[in-house]
Amino acid sequence: MSDRKSVFVKICGLKTPEDVDVAVAAGAHAVGFVLAPNSPRTVTADLARELAARVPERVLTVGVFRGQPLEEVRRLTGESGVRGVQLHGDEGPEYYEELRAPGRTLLRATAEHVARCGEYGEDLLLIDAPDPGSGKPWNWGSAQFTAPEGRWLLAGGLGPDNVREAVRATGAWGVDVSSGVERERGVKSPDLIRAFIEAATQSYDYSE
Ligand SMILES: O=C(O)c1ccccc1N[C@@H]1O[C@H](COP(=O)(O)O)[C@@H](O)[C@H]1O
C-alpha cells in the first residue's frame, strides 16, 4: 500500500484570472498556459505572465510548447515567467539540456507508451494521447501499456468521471487535464475544475 495521500494534479490551458484562482483554491499542484500556437487555449506571453503572477509559490506554473524552436521556447519562457517548461515535440535530450536552468522544472510529454522517466533529462514525464489537448483518451487500461517506474503524469481524455479509475489502474504519480474541465472547447468550467481536483485527490484513499 502506498502512503501517498494524493496525486499531483495539473490543470492546463488556463486563460483567465478567474479560472487560475479556482484551480489554485481547489488544490491544483500545477497550472499550465499554452504558449504553443494554433490552440483554442493559446495565450500570449504577456497574458501568461499576468496569470502566473496570481499563483502562489507552492503551485508550479508551466508553459506548454509543441515543436517550437529552442530560441522561441527560451524567449516565451522568460517573458511569461513560468517555472516549468512542457515540451510536446520530438526534441532530443540535447534540447532538454539546453533548457535546464536553476529552479526550472522540465516536463517531457510523449505518446510513446514505453517511455522511461528521466530518459531525456526531464524532471517529469507526461504520457499523453497522440493528439494532445484533444480530449481523446488513449488505451491506458490495456495490457500493452506498462506504466513507468517513478514520477510520471497521465494525460489524455481525463475528466472528473474517469480520473480516479485511471489513477488506480495505472498507478500514475500525477494527472494533467485540459478538455475534461471545459464546458466548450477552450472555455474552462469552474465546477468541472473543482470536481476534477476532488476526484483526482481521492484516488489514493485506500480506506474504503
Ligand atoms: O491543450 C492544448 O491545446 C495543447 C496544445 C499543444 C500541446 C499540448 C496541449 N495540451 C496538453 O494536452 C494534455 C491535455 O489533454 P486533454 O485535453 O485533457 O485530453 C495536457 O498535457 C495539456 O498540457
mmCIF file with all atom_site columns, C-alpha atoms and ligand atoms in Angstrom:
data_model
loop_
_atom_site.group_PDB
_atom_site.id
_atom_site.type_symbol
_atom_site.label_atom_id
_atom_site.label_alt_id
_atom_site.label_comp_id
_atom_site.label_asym_id
_atom_site.label_entity_id
_atom_site.label_seq_id
_atom_site.pdbx_PDB_ins_code
_atom_site.Cartn_x
_atom_site.Cartn_y
_atom_site.Cartn_z
_atom_site.occupancy
_atom_site.B_iso_or_equiv
_atom_site.pdbx_formal_charge
_atom_site.auth_seq_id
_atom_site.auth_comp_id
_atom_site.auth_asym_id
_atom_site.auth_atom_id
_atom_site.pdbx_PDB_model_num
ATOM   1   C CA  . MET A 1 1   ? 0.000   0.000  0.000   1.00 0.00 ? 1   MET A CA  1
ATOM   2   C CA  . SER A 1 2   ? 1.231   3.481  -0.825  1.00 0.00 ? 2   SER A CA  1
ATOM   3   C CA  . ASP A 1 3   ? 1.499   6.069  1.916   1.00 0.00 ? 3   ASP A CA  1
ATOM   4   C CA  . ARG A 1 4   ? 0.734   8.794  -0.623  1.00 0.00 ? 4   ARG A CA  1
ATOM   5   C CA  . LYS A 1 5   ? -2.210  10.929 0.337   1.00 0.00 ? 5   LYS A CA  1
ATOM   6   C CA  . SER A 1 6   ? -2.862  12.435 -3.057  1.00 0.00 ? 6   SER A CA  1
ATOM   7   C CA  . VAL A 1 7   ? -1.829  12.561 -6.675  1.00 0.00 ? 7   VAL A CA  1
ATOM   8   C CA  . PHE A 1 8   ? -0.177  15.600 -8.229  1.00 0.00 ? 8   PHE A CA  1
ATOM   9   C CA  . VAL A 1 9   ? -2.764  17.500 -10.266 1.00 0.00 ? 9   VAL A CA  1
ATOM   10  C CA  . LYS A 1 10  ? -2.042  19.864 -13.146 1.00 0.00 ? 10  LYS A CA  1
ATOM   11  C CA  . ILE A 1 11  ? -4.837  21.898 -14.708 1.00 0.00 ? 11  ILE A CA  1
ATOM   12  C CA  . CYS A 1 12  ? -3.829  23.015 -18.173 1.00 0.00 ? 12  CYS A CA  1
ATOM   13  C CA  . GLY A 1 13  ? -4.912  25.522 -20.779 1.00 0.00 ? 13  GLY A CA  1
ATOM   14  C CA  . LEU A 1 14  ? -5.968  28.277 -18.373 1.00 0.00 ? 14  LEU A CA  1
ATOM   15  C CA  . LYS A 1 15  ? -6.722  31.657 -19.936 1.00 0.00 ? 15  LYS A CA  1
ATOM   16  C CA  . THR A 1 16  ? -8.499  33.764 -17.324 1.00 0.00 ? 16  THR A CA  1
ATOM   17  C CA  . PRO A 1 17  ? -7.648  35.022 -13.821 1.00 0.00 ? 17  PRO A CA  1
ATOM   18  C CA  . GLU A 1 18  ? -10.910 33.513 -12.527 1.00 0.00 ? 18  GLU A CA  1
ATOM   19  C CA  . ASP A 1 19  ? -10.018 30.030 -13.749 1.00 0.00 ? 19  ASP A CA  1
ATOM   20  C CA  . VAL A 1 20  ? -6.499  30.287 -12.326 1.00 0.00 ? 20  VAL A CA  1
ATOM   21  C CA  . ASP A 1 21  ? -7.917  31.314 -8.954  1.00 0.00 ? 21  ASP A CA  1
ATOM   22  C CA  . VAL A 1 22  ? -10.410 28.440 -8.973  1.00 0.00 ? 22  VAL A CA  1
ATOM   23  C CA  . ALA A 1 23  ? -7.709  25.870 -9.799  1.00 0.00 ? 23  ALA A CA  1
ATOM   24  C CA  . VAL A 1 24  ? -5.382  27.177 -7.090  1.00 0.00 ? 24  VAL A CA  1
ATOM   25  C CA  . ALA A 1 25  ? -8.120  27.387 -4.460  1.00 0.00 ? 25  ALA A CA  1
ATOM   26  C CA  . ALA A 1 26  ? -9.285  23.859 -5.295  1.00 0.00 ? 26  ALA A CA  1
ATOM   27  C CA  . GLY A 1 27  ? -5.791  22.491 -4.654  1.00 0.00 ? 27  GLY A CA  1
ATOM   28  C CA  . ALA A 1 28  ? -4.065  22.172 -8.049  1.00 0.00 ? 28  ALA A CA  1
ATOM   29  C CA  . HIS A 1 29  ? -0.332  21.476 -7.733  1.00 0.00 ? 29  HIS A CA  1
ATOM   30  C CA  . ALA A 1 30  ? 0.432   22.945 -11.155 1.00 0.00 ? 30  ALA A CA  1
ATOM   31  C CA  . VAL A 1 31  ? -1.298  25.155 -13.720 1.00 0.00 ? 31  VAL A CA  1
ATOM   32  C CA  . GLY A 1 32  ? -0.464  25.256 -17.412 1.00 0.00 ? 32  GLY A CA  1
ATOM   33  C CA  . PHE A 1 33  ? -0.544  28.018 -20.010 1.00 0.00 ? 33  PHE A CA  1
ATOM   34  C CA  . VAL A 1 34  ? -0.405  27.049 -23.683 1.00 0.00 ? 34  VAL A CA  1
ATOM   35  C CA  . LEU A 1 35  ? 2.393   29.007 -25.360 1.00 0.00 ? 35  LEU A CA  1
ATOM   36  C CA  . ALA A 1 36  ? 2.218   26.829 -28.463 1.00 0.00 ? 36  ALA A CA  1
ATOM   37  C CA  . PRO A 1 37  ? 0.408   28.423 -31.425 1.00 0.00 ? 37  PRO A CA  1
ATOM   38  C CA  . ASN A 1 38  ? -2.840  27.288 -33.023 1.00 0.00 ? 38  ASN A CA  1
ATOM   39  C CA  . SER A 1 39  ? -4.694  26.004 -29.987 1.00 0.00 ? 39  SER A CA  1
ATOM   40  C CA  . PRO A 1 40  ? -8.035  27.333 -28.718 1.00 0.00 ? 40  PRO A CA  1
ATOM   41  C CA  . ARG A 1 41  ? -6.085  27.711 -25.445 1.00 0.00 ? 41  ARG A CA  1
ATOM   42  C CA  . THR A 1 42  ? -3.104  29.660 -26.754 1.00 0.00 ? 42  THR A CA  1
ATOM   43  C CA  . VAL A 1 43  ? -2.201  32.698 -24.652 1.00 0.00 ? 43  VAL A CA  1
ATOM   44  C CA  . THR A 1 44  ? 0.387   35.394 -25.242 1.00 0.00 ? 44  THR A CA  1
ATOM   45  C CA  . ALA A 1 45  ? 3.474   35.538 -23.054 1.00 0.00 ? 45  ALA A CA  1
ATOM   46  C CA  . ASP A 1 46  ? 2.100   38.760 -21.547 1.00 0.00 ? 46  ASP A CA  1
ATOM   47  C CA  . LEU A 1 47  ? -1.168  37.124 -20.535 1.00 0.00 ? 47  LEU A CA  1
ATOM   48  C CA  . ALA A 1 48  ? 0.676   34.066 -19.200 1.00 0.00 ? 48  ALA A CA  1
ATOM   49  C CA  . ARG A 1 49  ? 2.836   36.397 -17.087 1.00 0.00 ? 49  ARG A CA  1
ATOM   50  C CA  . GLU A 1 50  ? -0.252  38.126 -15.688 1.00 0.00 ? 50  GLU A CA  1
ATOM   51  C CA  . LEU A 1 51  ? -1.864  34.780 -14.864 1.00 0.00 ? 51  LEU A CA  1
ATOM   52  C CA  . ALA A 1 52  ? 1.313   33.266 -13.420 1.00 0.00 ? 52  ALA A CA  1
ATOM   53  C CA  . ALA A 1 53  ? 1.729   36.271 -11.135 1.00 0.00 ? 53  ALA A CA  1
ATOM   54  C CA  . ARG A 1 54  ? -1.503  35.297 -9.330  1.00 0.00 ? 54  ARG A CA  1
ATOM   55  C CA  . VAL A 1 55  ? -0.187  31.836 -8.495  1.00 0.00 ? 55  VAL A CA  1
ATOM   56  C CA  . PRO A 1 56  ? 1.408   31.166 -5.097  1.00 0.00 ? 56  PRO A CA  1
ATOM   57  C CA  . GLU A 1 57  ? 4.953   29.761 -4.965  1.00 0.00 ? 57  GLU A CA  1
ATOM   58  C CA  . ARG A 1 58  ? 3.765   26.294 -3.904  1.00 0.00 ? 58  ARG A CA  1
ATOM   59  C CA  . VAL A 1 59  ? 1.915   25.854 -7.234  1.00 0.00 ? 59  VAL A CA  1
ATOM   60  C CA  . LEU A 1 60  ? 4.066   25.203 -10.306 1.00 0.00 ? 60  LEU A CA  1
ATOM   61  C CA  . THR A 1 61  ? 3.390   27.388 -13.344 1.00 0.00 ? 61  THR A CA  1
ATOM   62  C CA  . VAL A 1 62  ? 4.033   25.606 -16.637 1.00 0.00 ? 62  VAL A CA  1
ATOM   63  C CA  . GLY A 1 63  ? 4.403   26.855 -20.209 1.00 0.00 ? 63  GLY A CA  1
ATOM   64  C CA  . VAL A 1 64  ? 3.245   24.317 -22.798 1.00 0.00 ? 64  VAL A CA  1
ATOM   65  C CA  . PHE A 1 65  ? 5.085   24.119 -26.131 1.00 0.00 ? 65  PHE A CA  1
ATOM   66  C CA  . ARG A 1 66  ? 4.771   21.963 -29.236 1.00 0.00 ? 66  ARG A CA  1
ATOM   67  C CA  . GLY A 1 67  ? 7.561   21.608 -31.790 1.00 0.00 ? 67  GLY A CA  1
ATOM   68  C CA  . GLN A 1 68  ? 8.876   25.170 -31.383 1.00 0.00 ? 68  GLN A CA  1
ATOM   69  C CA  . PRO A 1 69  ? 12.471  26.284 -31.933 1.00 0.00 ? 69  PRO A CA  1
ATOM   70  C CA  . LEU A 1 70  ? 14.654  26.435 -28.847 1.00 0.00 ? 70  LEU A CA  1
ATOM   71  C CA  . GLU A 1 71  ? 15.066  30.221 -29.044 1.00 0.00 ? 71  GLU A CA  1
ATOM   72  C CA  . GLU A 1 72  ? 11.306  30.713 -29.142 1.00 0.00 ? 72  GLU A CA  1
ATOM   73  C CA  . VAL A 1 73  ? 10.789  28.434 -26.128 1.00 0.00 ? 73  VAL A CA  1
ATOM   74  C CA  . ARG A 1 74  ? 13.543  30.288 -24.237 1.00 0.00 ? 74  ARG A CA  1
ATOM   75  C CA  . ARG A 1 75  ? 12.079  33.695 -25.104 1.00 0.00 ? 75  ARG A CA  1
ATOM   76  C CA  . LEU A 1 76  ? 8.462   32.817 -24.237 1.00 0.00 ? 76  LEU A CA  1
ATOM   77  C CA  . THR A 1 77  ? 9.549   31.120 -21.012 1.00 0.00 ? 77  THR A CA  1
ATOM   78  C CA  . GLY A 1 78  ? 11.498  34.215 -19.986 1.00 0.00 ? 78  GLY A CA  1
ATOM   79  C CA  . GLU A 1 79  ? 8.771   36.667 -20.994 1.00 0.00 ? 79  GLU A CA  1
ATOM   80  C CA  . SER A 1 80  ? 5.997   34.741 -19.264 1.00 0.00 ? 80  SER A CA  1
ATOM   81  C CA  . GLY A 1 81  ? 7.979   33.935 -16.116 1.00 0.00 ? 81  GLY A CA  1
ATOM   82  C CA  . VAL A 1 82  ? 6.684   30.357 -15.900 1.00 0.00 ? 82  VAL A CA  1
ATOM   83  C CA  . ARG A 1 83  ? 8.793   27.994 -13.787 1.00 0.00 ? 83  ARG A CA  1
ATOM   84  C CA  . GLY A 1 84  ? 8.024   24.841 -15.741 1.00 0.00 ? 84  GLY A CA  1
ATOM   85  C CA  . VAL A 1 85  ? 8.521   24.033 -19.426 1.00 0.00 ? 85  VAL A CA  1
ATOM   86  C CA  . GLN A 1 86  ? 6.442   21.262 -21.006 1.00 0.00 ? 86  GLN A CA  1
ATOM   87  C CA  . LEU A 1 87  ? 7.529   20.051 -24.429 1.00 0.00 ? 87  LEU A CA  1
ATOM   88  C CA  . HIS A 1 88  ? 5.244   18.136 -26.789 1.00 0.00 ? 88  HIS A CA  1
ATOM   89  C CA  . GLY A 1 89  ? 7.572   17.914 -29.781 1.00 0.00 ? 89  GLY A CA  1
ATOM   90  C CA  . ASP A 1 90  ? 10.168  15.350 -30.771 1.00 0.00 ? 90  ASP A CA  1
ATOM   91  C CA  . GLU A 1 91  ? 13.027  17.218 -29.072 1.00 0.00 ? 91  GLU A CA  1
ATOM   92  C CA  . GLY A 1 92  ? 16.019  15.117 -28.093 1.00 0.00 ? 92  GLY A CA  1
ATOM   93  C CA  . PRO A 1 93  ? 17.989  15.042 -24.824 1.00 0.00 ? 93  PRO A CA  1
ATOM   94  C CA  . GLU A 1 94  ? 20.265  17.921 -26.004 1.00 0.00 ? 94  GLU A CA  1
ATOM   95  C CA  . TYR A 1 95  ? 17.244  20.188 -26.198 1.00 0.00 ? 95  TYR A CA  1
ATOM   96  C CA  . TYR A 1 96  ? 16.385  19.453 -22.567 1.00 0.00 ? 96  TYR A CA  1
ATOM   97  C CA  . GLU A 1 97  ? 19.998  20.033 -21.609 1.00 0.00 ? 97  GLU A CA  1
ATOM   98  C CA  . GLU A 1 98  ? 19.890  23.456 -23.311 1.00 0.00 ? 98  GLU A CA  1
ATOM   99  C CA  . LEU A 1 99  ? 16.745  24.412 -21.408 1.00 0.00 ? 99  LEU A CA  1
ATOM   100 C CA  . ARG A 1 100 ? 17.903  23.274 -17.990 1.00 0.00 ? 100 ARG A CA  1
ATOM   101 C CA  . ALA A 1 101 ? 18.148  26.227 -15.590 1.00 0.00 ? 101 ALA A CA  1
ATOM   102 C CA  . PRO A 1 102 ? 18.121  26.664 -11.803 1.00 0.00 ? 102 PRO A CA  1
ATOM   103 C CA  . GLY A 1 103 ? 14.607  26.466 -10.403 1.00 0.00 ? 103 GLY A CA  1
ATOM   104 C CA  . ARG A 1 104 ? 13.135  25.286 -13.693 1.00 0.00 ? 104 ARG A CA  1
ATOM   105 C CA  . THR A 1 105 ? 11.103  22.068 -13.987 1.00 0.00 ? 105 THR A CA  1
ATOM   106 C CA  . LEU A 1 106 ? 11.231  20.315 -17.347 1.00 0.00 ? 106 LEU A CA  1
ATOM   107 C CA  . LEU A 1 107 ? 8.318   18.154 -18.417 1.00 0.00 ? 107 LEU A CA  1
ATOM   108 C CA  . ARG A 1 108 ? 8.591   15.797 -21.364 1.00 0.00 ? 108 ARG A CA  1
ATOM   109 C CA  . ALA A 1 109 ? 5.306   14.872 -22.997 1.00 0.00 ? 109 ALA A CA  1
ATOM   110 C CA  . THR A 1 110 ? 5.182   11.772 -25.143 1.00 0.00 ? 110 THR A CA  1
ATOM   111 C CA  . ALA A 1 111 ? 2.616   9.466  -26.668 1.00 0.00 ? 111 ALA A CA  1
ATOM   112 C CA  . GLU A 1 112 ? 5.235   6.706  -26.590 1.00 0.00 ? 112 GLU A CA  1
ATOM   113 C CA  . HIS A 1 113 ? 3.873   4.188  -24.151 1.00 0.00 ? 113 HIS A CA  1
ATOM   114 C CA  . VAL A 1 114 ? 7.138   2.522  -23.249 1.00 0.00 ? 114 VAL A CA  1
ATOM   115 C CA  . ALA A 1 115 ? 8.870   5.708  -22.096 1.00 0.00 ? 115 ALA A CA  1
ATOM   116 C CA  . ARG A 1 116 ? 11.105  5.797  -19.044 1.00 0.00 ? 116 ARG A CA  1
ATOM   117 C CA  . CYS A 1 117 ? 11.182  8.633  -16.514 1.00 0.00 ? 117 CYS A CA  1
ATOM   118 C CA  . GLY A 1 118 ? 14.169  10.950 -16.868 1.00 0.00 ? 118 GLY A CA  1
ATOM   119 C CA  . GLU A 1 119 ? 15.357  9.359  -20.110 1.00 0.00 ? 119 GLU A CA  1
ATOM   120 C CA  . TYR A 1 120 ? 15.825  12.755 -21.810 1.00 0.00 ? 120 TYR A CA  1
ATOM   121 C CA  . GLY A 1 121 ? 16.941  14.567 -18.684 1.00 0.00 ? 121 GLY A CA  1
ATOM   122 C CA  . GLU A 1 122 ? 13.435  15.749 -17.870 1.00 0.00 ? 122 GLU A CA  1
ATOM   123 C CA  . ASP A 1 123 ? 12.191  16.168 -14.307 1.00 0.00 ? 123 ASP A CA  1
ATOM   124 C CA  . LEU A 1 124 ? 8.733   14.836 -15.026 1.00 0.00 ? 124 LEU A CA  1
ATOM   125 C CA  . LEU A 1 125 ? 7.480   12.534 -17.728 1.00 0.00 ? 125 LEU A CA  1
ATOM   126 C CA  . LEU A 1 126 ? 3.988   13.073 -19.112 1.00 0.00 ? 126 LEU A CA  1
ATOM   127 C CA  . ILE A 1 127 ? 2.337   10.233 -21.009 1.00 0.00 ? 127 ILE A CA  1
ATOM   128 C CA  . ASP A 1 128 ? -0.359  11.647 -23.219 1.00 0.00 ? 128 ASP A CA  1
ATOM   129 C CA  . ALA A 1 129 ? -2.605  10.801 -26.167 1.00 0.00 ? 129 ALA A CA  1
ATOM   130 C CA  . PRO A 1 130 ? -1.158  11.185 -29.693 1.00 0.00 ? 130 PRO A CA  1
ATOM   131 C CA  . ASP A 1 131 ? -3.237  14.339 -30.193 1.00 0.00 ? 131 ASP A CA  1
ATOM   132 C CA  . PRO A 1 132 ? -2.535  16.449 -27.085 1.00 0.00 ? 132 PRO A CA  1
ATOM   133 C CA  . GLY A 1 133 ? -5.349  18.675 -25.896 1.00 0.00 ? 133 GLY A CA  1
ATOM   134 C CA  . SER A 1 134 ? -7.956  16.858 -27.990 1.00 0.00 ? 134 SER A CA  1
ATOM   135 C CA  . GLY A 1 135 ? -9.787  15.296 -25.075 1.00 0.00 ? 135 GLY A CA  1
ATOM   136 C CA  . LYS A 1 136 ? -9.406  11.889 -26.689 1.00 0.00 ? 136 LYS A CA  1
ATOM   137 C CA  . PRO A 1 137 ? -8.395  9.135  -24.304 1.00 0.00 ? 137 PRO A CA  1
ATOM   138 C CA  . TRP A 1 138 ? -5.799  6.509  -25.131 1.00 0.00 ? 138 TRP A CA  1
ATOM   139 C CA  . ASN A 1 139 ? -5.733  2.914  -24.006 1.00 0.00 ? 139 ASN A CA  1
ATOM   140 C CA  . TRP A 1 140 ? -4.022  3.382  -20.654 1.00 0.00 ? 140 TRP A CA  1
ATOM   141 C CA  . GLY A 1 141 ? -6.010  0.460  -19.311 1.00 0.00 ? 141 GLY A CA  1
ATOM   142 C CA  . SER A 1 142 ? -4.778  -2.042 -21.878 1.00 0.00 ? 142 SER A CA  1
ATOM   143 C CA  . ALA A 1 143 ? -2.338  -4.845 -21.195 1.00 0.00 ? 143 ALA A CA  1
ATOM   144 C CA  . GLN A 1 144 ? 0.010   -3.319 -23.811 1.00 0.00 ? 144 GLN A CA  1
ATOM   145 C CA  . PHE A 1 145 ? 0.698   -0.348 -21.559 1.00 0.00 ? 145 PHE A CA  1
ATOM   146 C CA  . THR A 1 146 ? 3.302   -0.812 -18.870 1.00 0.00 ? 146 THR A CA  1
ATOM   147 C CA  . ALA A 1 147 ? 3.458   2.128  -16.506 1.00 0.00 ? 147 ALA A CA  1
ATOM   148 C CA  . PRO A 1 148 ? 6.974   3.501  -15.984 1.00 0.00 ? 148 PRO A CA  1
ATOM   149 C CA  . GLU A 1 149 ? 8.708   3.498  -12.638 1.00 0.00 ? 149 GLU A CA  1
ATOM   150 C CA  . GLY A 1 150 ? 8.915   6.864  -10.918 1.00 0.00 ? 150 GLY A CA  1
ATOM   151 C CA  . ARG A 1 151 ? 7.168   10.187 -11.151 1.00 0.00 ? 151 ARG A CA  1
ATOM   152 C CA  . TRP A 1 152 ? 5.032   10.430 -14.249 1.00 0.00 ? 152 TRP A CA  1
ATOM   153 C CA  . LEU A 1 153 ? 1.841   12.209 -15.169 1.00 0.00 ? 153 LEU A CA  1
ATOM   154 C CA  . LEU A 1 154 ? -1.048  10.691 -17.047 1.00 0.00 ? 154 LEU A CA  1
ATOM   155 C CA  . ALA A 1 155 ? -2.975  12.869 -19.549 1.00 0.00 ? 155 ALA A CA  1
ATOM   156 C CA  . GLY A 1 156 ? -5.361  12.479 -22.442 1.00 0.00 ? 156 GLY A CA  1
ATOM   157 C CA  . GLY A 1 157 ? -9.126  12.385 -22.204 1.00 0.00 ? 157 GLY A CA  1
ATOM   158 C CA  . LEU A 1 158 ? -9.263  12.553 -18.426 1.00 0.00 ? 158 LEU A CA  1
ATOM   159 C CA  . GLY A 1 159 ? -12.191 14.137 -16.614 1.00 0.00 ? 159 GLY A CA  1
ATOM   160 C CA  . PRO A 1 160 ? -13.940 14.091 -13.258 1.00 0.00 ? 160 PRO A CA  1
ATOM   161 C CA  . ASP A 1 161 ? -15.685 10.826 -14.119 1.00 0.00 ? 161 ASP A CA  1
ATOM   162 C CA  . ASN A 1 162 ? -12.682 8.716  -15.080 1.00 0.00 ? 162 ASN A CA  1
ATOM   163 C CA  . VAL A 1 163 ? -9.645  10.214 -13.333 1.00 0.00 ? 163 VAL A CA  1
ATOM   164 C CA  . ARG A 1 164 ? -9.981  8.115  -10.223 1.00 0.00 ? 164 ARG A CA  1
ATOM   165 C CA  . GLU A 1 165 ? -10.207 4.879  -12.170 1.00 0.00 ? 165 GLU A CA  1
ATOM   166 C CA  . ALA A 1 166 ? -7.319  5.957  -14.419 1.00 0.00 ? 166 ALA A CA  1
ATOM   167 C CA  . VAL A 1 167 ? -5.022  6.626  -11.472 1.00 0.00 ? 167 VAL A CA  1
ATOM   168 C CA  . ARG A 1 168 ? -5.889  3.384  -9.792  1.00 0.00 ? 168 ARG A CA  1
ATOM   169 C CA  . ALA A 1 169 ? -5.406  1.387  -12.976 1.00 0.00 ? 169 ALA A CA  1
ATOM   170 C CA  . THR A 1 170 ? -2.062  2.919  -13.920 1.00 0.00 ? 170 THR A CA  1
ATOM   171 C CA  . GLY A 1 171 ? -0.549  3.977  -10.598 1.00 0.00 ? 171 GLY A CA  1
ATOM   172 C CA  . ALA A 1 172 ? 0.220   7.387  -12.124 1.00 0.00 ? 172 ALA A CA  1
ATOM   173 C CA  . TRP A 1 173 ? 2.027   9.765  -9.776  1.00 0.00 ? 173 TRP A CA  1
ATOM   174 C CA  . GLY A 1 174 ? 0.072   12.680 -11.213 1.00 0.00 ? 174 GLY A CA  1
ATOM   175 C CA  . VAL A 1 175 ? -2.542  13.717 -13.749 1.00 0.00 ? 175 VAL A CA  1
ATOM   176 C CA  . ASP A 1 176 ? -2.926  16.529 -16.254 1.00 0.00 ? 176 ASP A CA  1
ATOM   177 C CA  . VAL A 1 177 ? -6.168  17.722 -17.842 1.00 0.00 ? 177 VAL A CA  1
ATOM   178 C CA  . SER A 1 178 ? -7.483  20.324 -20.211 1.00 0.00 ? 178 SER A CA  1
ATOM   179 C CA  . SER A 1 179 ? -10.530 19.293 -22.287 1.00 0.00 ? 179 SER A CA  1
ATOM   180 C CA  . GLY A 1 180 ? -12.185 17.379 -19.457 1.00 0.00 ? 180 GLY A CA  1
ATOM   181 C CA  . VAL A 1 181 ? -12.591 20.545 -17.385 1.00 0.00 ? 181 VAL A CA  1
ATOM   182 C CA  . GLU A 1 182 ? -14.102 22.646 -20.193 1.00 0.00 ? 182 GLU A CA  1
ATOM   183 C CA  . ARG A 1 183 ? -17.735 23.457 -20.896 1.00 0.00 ? 183 ARG A CA  1
ATOM   184 C CA  . GLU A 1 184 ? -16.858 24.126 -24.517 1.00 0.00 ? 184 GLU A CA  1
ATOM   185 C CA  . ARG A 1 185 ? -13.585 23.805 -26.387 1.00 0.00 ? 185 ARG A CA  1
ATOM   186 C CA  . GLY A 1 186 ? -11.121 26.296 -24.933 1.00 0.00 ? 186 GLY A CA  1
ATOM   187 C CA  . VAL A 1 187 ? -13.502 27.547 -22.220 1.00 0.00 ? 187 VAL A CA  1
ATOM   188 C CA  . LYS A 1 188 ? -12.981 26.187 -18.717 1.00 0.00 ? 188 LYS A CA  1
ATOM   189 C CA  . SER A 1 189 ? -15.740 25.320 -16.276 1.00 0.00 ? 189 SER A CA  1
ATOM   190 C CA  . PRO A 1 190 ? -15.015 26.219 -12.640 1.00 0.00 ? 190 PRO A CA  1
ATOM   191 C CA  . ASP A 1 191 ? -17.332 23.414 -11.488 1.00 0.00 ? 191 ASP A CA  1
ATOM   192 C CA  . LEU A 1 192 ? -15.515 20.830 -13.595 1.00 0.00 ? 192 LEU A CA  1
ATOM   193 C CA  . ILE A 1 193 ? -12.118 22.072 -12.379 1.00 0.00 ? 193 ILE A CA  1
ATOM   194 C CA  . ARG A 1 194 ? -13.232 21.623 -8.779  1.00 0.00 ? 194 ARG A CA  1
ATOM   195 C CA  . ALA A 1 195 ? -14.824 18.233 -9.480  1.00 0.00 ? 195 ALA A CA  1
ATOM   196 C CA  . PHE A 1 196 ? -11.698 17.000 -11.263 1.00 0.00 ? 196 PHE A CA  1
ATOM   197 C CA  . ILE A 1 197 ? -9.360  18.007 -8.463  1.00 0.00 ? 197 ILE A CA  1
ATOM   198 C CA  . GLU A 1 198 ? -11.626 16.486 -5.865  1.00 0.00 ? 198 GLU A CA  1
ATOM   199 C CA  . ALA A 1 199 ? -11.905 13.202 -7.750  1.00 0.00 ? 199 ALA A CA  1
ATOM   200 C CA  . ALA A 1 200 ? -8.175  13.044 -8.516  1.00 0.00 ? 200 ALA A CA  1
ATOM   201 C CA  . THR A 1 201 ? -7.089  13.732 -4.985  1.00 0.00 ? 201 THR A CA  1
ATOM   202 C CA  . GLN A 1 202 ? -9.341  10.949 -3.690  1.00 0.00 ? 202 GLN A CA  1
ATOM   203 C CA  . SER A 1 203 ? -7.670  8.403  -5.923  1.00 0.00 ? 203 SER A CA  1
ATOM   204 C CA  . TYR A 1 204 ? -5.387  7.103  -3.213  1.00 0.00 ? 204 TYR A CA  1
ATOM   205 C CA  . ASP A 1 205 ? -7.907  6.775  -0.460  1.00 0.00 ? 205 ASP A CA  1
ATOM   206 C CA  . TYR A 1 206 ? -7.459  3.067  0.187   1.00 0.00 ? 206 TYR A CA  1
ATOM   207 C CA  . SER A 1 207 ? -9.512  3.079  3.359   1.00 0.00 ? 207 SER A CA  1
ATOM   208 C CA  . GLU A 1 208 ? -12.841 2.499  1.650   1.00 0.00 ? 208 GLU A CA  1
HETATM 209 O O1  . LIG B 2 .   ? -4.236  21.921 -24.726 1.00 0.00 ? 1   LIG B O1  1
HETATM 210 C C1  . LIG B 2 .   ? -3.723  22.200 -25.817 1.00 0.00 ? 1   LIG B C1  1
HETATM 211 O O2  . LIG B 2 .   ? -4.347  22.844 -26.664 1.00 0.00 ? 1   LIG B O2  1
HETATM 212 C C2  . LIG B 2 .   ? -2.335  21.744 -26.122 1.00 0.00 ? 1   LIG B C2  1
HETATM 213 C C3  . LIG B 2 .   ? -1.688  22.280 -27.218 1.00 0.00 ? 1   LIG B C3  1
HETATM 214 C C4  . LIG B 2 .   ? -0.398  21.894 -27.530 1.00 0.00 ? 1   LIG B C4  1
HETATM 215 C C5  . LIG B 2 .   ? 0.258   20.955 -26.752 1.00 0.00 ? 1   LIG B C5  1
HETATM 216 C C6  . LIG B 2 .   ? -0.388  20.411 -25.645 1.00 0.00 ? 1   LIG B C6  1
HETATM 217 C C7  . LIG B 2 .   ? -1.666  20.777 -25.319 1.00 0.00 ? 1   LIG B C7  1
HETATM 218 N N1  . LIG B 2 .   ? -2.327  20.269 -24.205 1.00 0.00 ? 1   LIG B N1  1
HETATM 219 C C8  . LIG B 2 .   ? -1.882  19.197 -23.384 1.00 0.00 ? 1   LIG B C8  1
HETATM 220 O O3  . LIG B 2 .   ? -2.715  18.063 -23.624 1.00 0.00 ? 1   LIG B O3  1
HETATM 221 C C9  . LIG B 2 .   ? -2.986  17.407 -22.396 1.00 0.00 ? 1   LIG B C9  1
HETATM 222 C C10 . LIG B 2 .   ? -4.458  17.508 -22.053 1.00 0.00 ? 1   LIG B C10 1
HETATM 223 O O4  . LIG B 2 .   ? -5.196  16.757 -22.914 1.00 0.00 ? 1   LIG B O4  1
HETATM 224 P P1  . LIG B 2 .   ? -6.787  16.681 -22.782 1.00 0.00 ? 1   LIG B P1  1
HETATM 225 O O5  . LIG B 2 .   ? -7.349  17.872 -23.442 1.00 0.00 ? 1   LIG B O5  1
HETATM 226 O O6  . LIG B 2 .   ? -7.119  16.678 -21.309 1.00 0.00 ? 1   LIG B O6  1
HETATM 227 O O7  . LIG B 2 .   ? -7.141  15.400 -23.445 1.00 0.00 ? 1   LIG B O7  1
HETATM 228 C C11 . LIG B 2 .   ? -2.201  18.124 -21.337 1.00 0.00 ? 1   LIG B C11 1
HETATM 229 O O8  . LIG B 2 .   ? -0.935  17.523 -21.177 1.00 0.00 ? 1   LIG B O8  1
HETATM 230 C C12 . LIG B 2 .   ? -2.050  19.505 -21.911 1.00 0.00 ? 1   LIG B C12 1
HETATM 231 O O9  . LIG B 2 .   ? -0.915  20.146 -21.388 1.00 0.00 ? 1   LIG B O9  1
#
